[in-house]
mmCIF file with all atom_site columns, C-alpha atoms in Angstrom:
data_model
loop_
_atom_site.group_PDB
_atom_site.id
_atom_site.type_symbol
_atom_site.label_atom_id
_atom_site.label_alt_id
_atom_site.label_comp_id
_atom_site.label_asym_id
_atom_site.label_entity_id
_atom_site.label_seq_id
_atom_site.pdbx_PDB_ins_code
_atom_site.Cartn_x
_atom_site.Cartn_y
_atom_site.Cartn_z
_atom_site.occupancy
_atom_site.B_iso_or_equiv
_atom_site.pdbx_formal_charge
_atom_site.auth_seq_id
_atom_site.auth_comp_id
_atom_site.auth_asym_id
_atom_site.auth_atom_id
_atom_site.pdbx_PDB_model_num
ATOM 1   C CA . MET A 1 1   ? 111.175 97.147  97.828  1.00 0.00 ? 6   MET A CA 1
ATOM 2   C CA . ILE A 1 2   ? 108.029 95.091  95.984  1.00 0.00 ? 7   ILE A CA 1
ATOM 3   C CA . CYS A 1 3   ? 104.646 96.642  96.610  1.00 0.00 ? 8   CYS A CA 1
ATOM 4   C CA . ARG A 1 4   ? 102.102 93.730  97.366  1.00 0.00 ? 9   ARG A CA 1
ATOM 5   C CA . GLY A 1 5   ? 98.247  93.319  97.945  1.00 0.00 ? 10  GLY A CA 1
ATOM 6   C CA . VAL A 1 6   ? 96.957  92.209  100.991 1.00 0.00 ? 11  VAL A CA 1
ATOM 7   C CA . ARG A 1 7   ? 93.517  91.680  100.492 1.00 0.00 ? 12  ARG A CA 1
ATOM 8   C CA . GLY A 1 8   ? 90.531  91.106  103.583 1.00 0.00 ? 13  GLY A CA 1
ATOM 9   C CA . ALA A 1 9   ? 86.777  90.582  104.070 1.00 0.00 ? 14  ALA A CA 1
ATOM 10  C CA . THR A 1 10  ? 84.068  90.829  106.691 1.00 0.00 ? 15  THR A CA 1
ATOM 11  C CA . THR A 1 11  ? 80.304  90.734  106.935 1.00 0.00 ? 16  THR A CA 1
ATOM 12  C CA . ILE A 1 12  ? 78.543  92.698  109.749 1.00 0.00 ? 17  ILE A CA 1
ATOM 13  C CA . GLU A 1 13  ? 74.893  91.694  110.614 1.00 0.00 ? 18  GLU A CA 1
ATOM 14  C CA . GLU A 1 14  ? 73.346  95.183  110.141 1.00 0.00 ? 19  GLU A CA 1
ATOM 15  C CA . ASP A 1 15  ? 74.063  98.502  108.177 1.00 0.00 ? 20  ASP A CA 1
ATOM 16  C CA . THR A 1 16  ? 74.629  100.612 111.193 1.00 0.00 ? 21  THR A CA 1
ATOM 17  C CA . PRO A 1 17  ? 77.880  103.096 111.624 1.00 0.00 ? 22  PRO A CA 1
ATOM 18  C CA . GLU A 1 18  ? 78.958  101.418 114.924 1.00 0.00 ? 23  GLU A CA 1
ATOM 19  C CA . SER A 1 19  ? 78.890  97.850  113.010 1.00 0.00 ? 24  SER A CA 1
ATOM 20  C CA . ILE A 1 20  ? 80.535  99.229  109.985 1.00 0.00 ? 25  ILE A CA 1
ATOM 21  C CA . LEU A 1 21  ? 83.359  100.788 112.253 1.00 0.00 ? 26  LEU A CA 1
ATOM 22  C CA . GLN A 1 22  ? 83.856  97.663  114.998 1.00 0.00 ? 27  GLN A CA 1
ATOM 23  C CA . ALA A 1 23  ? 84.138  95.151  111.676 1.00 0.00 ? 28  ALA A CA 1
ATOM 24  C CA . THR A 1 24  ? 86.428  96.907  109.594 1.00 0.00 ? 29  THR A CA 1
ATOM 25  C CA . ARG A 1 25  ? 88.681  98.031  112.775 1.00 0.00 ? 30  ARG A CA 1
ATOM 26  C CA . GLU A 1 26  ? 88.694  93.857  113.595 1.00 0.00 ? 31  GLU A CA 1
ATOM 27  C CA . LEU A 1 27  ? 89.578  93.451  109.985 1.00 0.00 ? 32  LEU A CA 1
ATOM 28  C CA . LEU A 1 28  ? 91.985  95.762  109.774 1.00 0.00 ? 33  LEU A CA 1
ATOM 29  C CA . ALA A 1 29  ? 94.043  94.777  112.845 1.00 0.00 ? 34  ALA A CA 1
ATOM 30  C CA . PHE A 1 30  ? 94.152  91.253  112.153 1.00 0.00 ? 35  PHE A CA 1
ATOM 31  C CA . MET A 1 31  ? 95.578  92.425  108.548 1.00 0.00 ? 36  MET A CA 1
ATOM 32  C CA . ILE A 1 32  ? 98.365  94.595  110.380 1.00 0.00 ? 37  ILE A CA 1
ATOM 33  C CA . ARG A 1 33  ? 98.948  92.052  113.198 1.00 0.00 ? 38  ARG A CA 1
ATOM 34  C CA . LEU A 1 34  ? 99.789  89.589  111.203 1.00 0.00 ? 39  LEU A CA 1
ATOM 35  C CA . ASN A 1 35  ? 101.804 90.805  108.882 1.00 0.00 ? 40  ASN A CA 1
ATOM 36  C CA . ASN A 1 36  ? 103.698 92.728  110.693 1.00 0.00 ? 41  ASN A CA 1
ATOM 37  C CA . ILE A 1 37  ? 101.899 96.065  108.569 1.00 0.00 ? 42  ILE A CA 1
ATOM 38  C CA . GLN A 1 38  ? 103.509 98.808  109.484 1.00 0.00 ? 43  GLN A CA 1
ATOM 39  C CA . SER A 1 39  ? 101.327 102.516 108.397 1.00 0.00 ? 44  SER A CA 1
ATOM 40  C CA . GLU A 1 40  ? 104.376 104.347 107.051 1.00 0.00 ? 45  GLU A CA 1
ATOM 41  C CA . ASP A 1 41  ? 104.972 100.984 104.356 1.00 0.00 ? 46  ASP A CA 1
ATOM 42  C CA . VAL A 1 42  ? 101.676 101.324 102.938 1.00 0.00 ? 47  VAL A CA 1
ATOM 43  C CA . ALA A 1 43  ? 101.099 103.139 99.935  1.00 0.00 ? 48  ALA A CA 1
ATOM 44  C CA . SER A 1 44  ? 97.601  103.161 99.819  1.00 0.00 ? 49  SER A CA 1
ATOM 45  C CA . ALA A 1 45  ? 94.338  101.279 101.049 1.00 0.00 ? 50  ALA A CA 1
ATOM 46  C CA . ILE A 1 46  ? 90.941  100.863 99.165  1.00 0.00 ? 51  ILE A CA 1
ATOM 47  C CA . PHE A 1 47  ? 87.660  99.817  101.072 1.00 0.00 ? 52  PHE A CA 1
ATOM 48  C CA . THR A 1 48  ? 85.069  98.670  99.468  1.00 0.00 ? 53  THR A CA 1
ATOM 49  C CA . THR A 1 49  ? 81.500  97.444  100.485 1.00 0.00 ? 54  THR A CA 1
ATOM 50  C CA . THR A 1 50  ? 78.219  95.914  98.870  1.00 0.00 ? 55  THR A CA 1
ATOM 51  C CA . PHE A 1 51  ? 75.470  98.287  97.824  1.00 0.00 ? 56  PHE A CA 1
ATOM 52  C CA . ASP A 1 52  ? 73.460  97.537  101.405 1.00 0.00 ? 57  ASP A CA 1
ATOM 53  C CA . VAL A 1 53  ? 76.623  98.884  103.375 1.00 0.00 ? 58  VAL A CA 1
ATOM 54  C CA . VAL A 1 54  ? 76.210  102.686 103.056 1.00 0.00 ? 59  VAL A CA 1
ATOM 55  C CA . SER A 1 55  ? 76.043  103.893 106.461 1.00 0.00 ? 60  SER A CA 1
ATOM 56  C CA . GLN A 1 56  ? 79.428  104.955 106.837 1.00 0.00 ? 61  GLN A CA 1
ATOM 57  C CA . TYR A 1 57  ? 82.724  105.074 105.176 1.00 0.00 ? 62  TYR A CA 1
ATOM 58  C CA . PRO A 1 58  ? 84.735  102.010 106.142 1.00 0.00 ? 63  PRO A CA 1
ATOM 59  C CA . ALA A 1 59  ? 88.074  103.556 105.958 1.00 0.00 ? 64  ALA A CA 1
ATOM 60  C CA . LEU A 1 60  ? 87.148  105.716 109.024 1.00 0.00 ? 65  LEU A CA 1
ATOM 61  C CA . ALA A 1 61  ? 88.169  102.814 111.034 1.00 0.00 ? 66  ALA A CA 1
ATOM 62  C CA . ALA A 1 62  ? 91.840  103.020 109.269 1.00 0.00 ? 67  ALA A CA 1
ATOM 63  C CA . ARG A 1 63  ? 92.075  107.054 110.399 1.00 0.00 ? 68  ARG A CA 1
ATOM 64  C CA . GLN A 1 64  ? 90.682  105.609 113.774 1.00 0.00 ? 69  GLN A CA 1
ATOM 65  C CA . LEU A 1 65  ? 93.398  103.296 113.918 1.00 0.00 ? 70  LEU A CA 1
ATOM 66  C CA . GLY A 1 66  ? 96.660  105.940 113.638 1.00 0.00 ? 71  GLY A CA 1
ATOM 67  C CA . TRP A 1 67  ? 96.576  105.853 109.499 1.00 0.00 ? 72  TRP A CA 1
ATOM 68  C CA . MET A 1 68  ? 96.416  109.313 109.146 1.00 0.00 ? 73  MET A CA 1
ATOM 69  C CA . ASP A 1 69  ? 98.788  110.127 106.568 1.00 0.00 ? 74  ASP A CA 1
ATOM 70  C CA . VAL A 1 70  ? 98.055  106.877 104.125 1.00 0.00 ? 75  VAL A CA 1
ATOM 71  C CA . PRO A 1 71  ? 95.714  107.655 101.044 1.00 0.00 ? 76  PRO A CA 1
ATOM 72  C CA . LEU A 1 72  ? 92.484  105.887 101.765 1.00 0.00 ? 77  LEU A CA 1
ATOM 73  C CA . LEU A 1 73  ? 89.591  105.209 99.230  1.00 0.00 ? 78  LEU A CA 1
ATOM 74  C CA . CYS A 1 74  ? 86.305  103.949 99.541  1.00 0.00 ? 79  CYS A CA 1
ATOM 75  C CA . GLY A 1 75  ? 83.527  102.334 97.121  1.00 0.00 ? 80  GLY A CA 1
ATOM 76  C CA . HIS A 1 76  ? 81.376  99.958  96.555  1.00 0.00 ? 81  HIS A CA 1
ATOM 77  C CA . GLU A 1 77  ? 81.607  96.238  94.728  1.00 0.00 ? 82  GLU A CA 1
ATOM 78  C CA . MET A 1 78  ? 80.010  95.717  91.540  1.00 0.00 ? 83  MET A CA 1
ATOM 79  C CA . ARG A 1 79  ? 76.463  94.417  91.790  1.00 0.00 ? 84  ARG A CA 1
ATOM 80  C CA . VAL A 1 80  ? 76.397  90.326  91.326  1.00 0.00 ? 85  VAL A CA 1
ATOM 81  C CA . PRO A 1 81  ? 73.743  87.867  91.710  1.00 0.00 ? 86  PRO A CA 1
ATOM 82  C CA . ASP A 1 82  ? 73.942  86.050  95.239  1.00 0.00 ? 87  ASP A CA 1
ATOM 83  C CA . SER A 1 83  ? 76.860  87.402  96.211  1.00 0.00 ? 88  SER A CA 1
ATOM 84  C CA . THR A 1 84  ? 77.527  87.899  99.621  1.00 0.00 ? 89  THR A CA 1
ATOM 85  C CA . PRO A 1 85  ? 75.472  90.708  101.429 1.00 0.00 ? 90  PRO A CA 1
ATOM 86  C CA . LEU A 1 86  ? 76.598  93.467  104.372 1.00 0.00 ? 91  LEU A CA 1
ATOM 87  C CA . CYS A 1 87  ? 80.439  92.691  102.932 1.00 0.00 ? 92  CYS A CA 1
ATOM 88  C CA . ILE A 1 88  ? 83.158  95.095  103.799 1.00 0.00 ? 93  ILE A CA 1
ATOM 89  C CA . ARG A 1 89  ? 86.284  94.405  101.600 1.00 0.00 ? 94  ARG A CA 1
ATOM 90  C CA . ILE A 1 90  ? 89.761  95.820  101.873 1.00 0.00 ? 95  ILE A CA 1
ATOM 91  C CA . LEU A 1 91  ? 92.792  95.818  99.681  1.00 0.00 ? 96  LEU A CA 1
ATOM 92  C CA . ILE A 1 92  ? 96.171  97.441  101.038 1.00 0.00 ? 97  ILE A CA 1
ATOM 93  C CA . ASN A 1 93  ? 98.967  98.230  99.129  1.00 0.00 ? 98  ASN A CA 1
ATOM 94  C CA . TRP A 1 94  ? 101.915 97.337  100.742 1.00 0.00 ? 99  TRP A CA 1
ATOM 95  C CA . ASN A 1 95  ? 105.580 98.340  100.563 1.00 0.00 ? 100 ASN A CA 1
ATOM 96  C CA . THR A 1 96  ? 107.277 95.369  101.828 1.00 0.00 ? 101 THR A CA 1
ATOM 97  C CA . ASP A 1 97  ? 110.004 92.547  101.061 1.00 0.00 ? 102 ASP A CA 1
ATOM 98  C CA . THR A 1 98  ? 107.678 89.830  102.045 1.00 0.00 ? 103 THR A CA 1
ATOM 99  C CA . PRO A 1 99  ? 107.450 86.951  99.690  1.00 0.00 ? 104 PRO A CA 1
ATOM 100 C CA . GLN A 1 100 ? 103.946 87.055  97.801  1.00 0.00 ? 105 GLN A CA 1
ATOM 101 C CA . LYS A 1 101 ? 103.541 83.644  99.459  1.00 0.00 ? 106 LYS A CA 1
ATOM 102 C CA . GLU A 1 102 ? 103.914 84.249  102.837 1.00 0.00 ? 107 GLU A CA 1
ATOM 103 C CA . ILE A 1 103 ? 101.704 87.234  103.278 1.00 0.00 ? 108 ILE A CA 1
ATOM 104 C CA . GLN A 1 104 ? 97.928  86.329  105.117 1.00 0.00 ? 109 GLN A CA 1
ATOM 105 C CA . HIS A 1 105 ? 95.206  87.316  103.687 1.00 0.00 ? 110 HIS A CA 1
ATOM 106 C CA . VAL A 1 106 ? 92.309  87.668  106.076 1.00 0.00 ? 111 VAL A CA 1
ATOM 107 C CA . TYR A 1 107 ? 88.479  86.276  105.825 1.00 0.00 ? 112 TYR A CA 1
ATOM 108 C CA . LEU A 1 108 ? 86.536  86.766  108.139 1.00 0.00 ? 113 LEU A CA 1
ATOM 109 C CA . LYS A 1 109 ? 82.396  86.204  109.156 1.00 0.00 ? 114 LYS A CA 1
ATOM 110 C CA . GLU A 1 110 ? 80.503  84.950  106.553 1.00 0.00 ? 115 GLU A CA 1
ATOM 111 C CA . ALA A 1 111 ? 83.258  86.450  103.944 1.00 0.00 ? 116 ALA A CA 1
ATOM 112 C CA . GLN A 1 112 ? 85.548  83.470  104.353 1.00 0.00 ? 117 GLN A CA 1
ATOM 113 C CA . ALA A 1 113 ? 82.894  81.807  101.545 1.00 0.00 ? 118 ALA A CA 1
ATOM 114 C CA . LEU A 1 114 ? 84.487  84.207  99.411  1.00 0.00 ? 119 LEU A CA 1
ATOM 115 C CA . ARG A 1 115 ? 88.306  82.417  99.612  1.00 0.00 ? 120 ARG A CA 1
ATOM 116 C CA . PRO A 1 116 ? 87.572  78.983  101.541 1.00 0.00 ? 121 PRO A CA 1
ATOM 117 C CA . ASP A 1 117 ? 91.090  78.558  100.431 1.00 0.00 ? 122 ASP A CA 1
ATOM 118 C CA . LYS A 1 118 ? 92.480  81.522  102.751 1.00 0.00 ? 123 LYS A CA 1
ATOM 119 C CA . ARG A 1 119 ? 92.506  80.324  106.208 1.00 0.00 ? 124 ARG A CA 1
ATOM 120 C CA . LEU A 1 120 ? 94.086  81.662  108.532 1.00 0.00 ? 125 LEU A CA 1
ATOM 121 C CA . ALA A 1 121 ? 97.611  80.715  109.016 1.00 0.00 ? 126 ALA A CA 1
ATOM 122 C CA . SER A 1 122 ? 97.907  81.738  112.422 1.00 0.00 ? 127 SER A CA 1
ATOM 123 C CA . GLU A 1 123 ? 95.552  82.917  115.265 1.00 0.00 ? 128 GLU A CA 1
ATOM 124 C CA . ILE A 1 124 ? 95.681  85.775  117.003 1.00 0.00 ? 129 ILE A CA 1
ATOM 125 C CA . ASP A 1 125 ? 93.747  85.765  120.710 1.00 0.00 ? 130 ASP A CA 1
ATOM 126 C CA . LEU A 1 126 ? 90.549  88.072  120.090 1.00 0.00 ? 131 LEU A CA 1
ATOM 127 C CA . ASP A 1 127 ? 91.145  89.280  123.533 1.00 0.00 ? 132 ASP A CA 1
ATOM 128 C CA . GLU A 1 128 ? 94.568  90.820  122.780 1.00 0.00 ? 133 GLU A CA 1
ATOM 129 C CA . LEU A 1 129 ? 93.427  92.278  119.184 1.00 0.00 ? 134 LEU A CA 1
ATOM 130 C CA . ASN A 1 130 ? 90.813  93.814  121.275 1.00 0.00 ? 135 ASN A CA 1
ATOM 131 C CA . ARG A 1 131 ? 93.051  95.192  123.579 1.00 0.00 ? 136 ARG A CA 1
ATOM 132 C CA . TRP A 1 132 ? 95.527  96.754  120.532 1.00 0.00 ? 137 TRP A CA 1
ATOM 133 C CA . ILE A 1 133 ? 92.470  97.980  119.226 1.00 0.00 ? 138 ILE A CA 1
ATOM 134 C CA . ASP A 1 134 ? 91.675  100.017 121.988 1.00 0.00 ? 139 ASP A CA 1
ATOM 135 C CA . GLU A 1 135 ? 95.197  101.258 122.986 1.00 0.00 ? 140 GLU A CA 1
ATOM 136 C CA . GLN A 1 136 ? 95.176  102.330 119.014 1.00 0.00 ? 141 GLN A CA 1
ATOM 137 C CA . LEU A 1 137 ? 91.864  104.458 119.473 1.00 0.00 ? 142 LEU A CA 1
ATOM 138 C CA . GLN A 1 138 ? 93.375  105.892 122.392 1.00 0.00 ? 143 GLN A CA 1
ATOM 139 C CA . ASN A 1 139 ? 96.131  107.202 121.230 1.00 0.00 ? 144 ASN A CA 1
#
């Protein structure tokens, strides 16, 4: 089994704890569901934000989704002029036999501009995704 990286990014409208957690849960849920990631196969995950996102640790969203034993780390991105503001990024280090070319990276909202070449290869119904998130939050 090889450790592969799965990338994702999203943006929020305002820096509030609930905005950060909601957007991060949505992004992480997309990444998990599109790639069929099981938490026990995750070596670690790194969450970064731009410097204008400071009111909550985005990694808390992973804990809310049940990732209690996965090592998580939060940090800030480099301050690059004209970078996408209010941006949250995730890098999952995933132990998998999935070939690299089959991994689906997820870029949502304004973060789509970061990697326009990485459009979702398959769509997940947002209502179904939100039901799955709600189930995870209740467990």
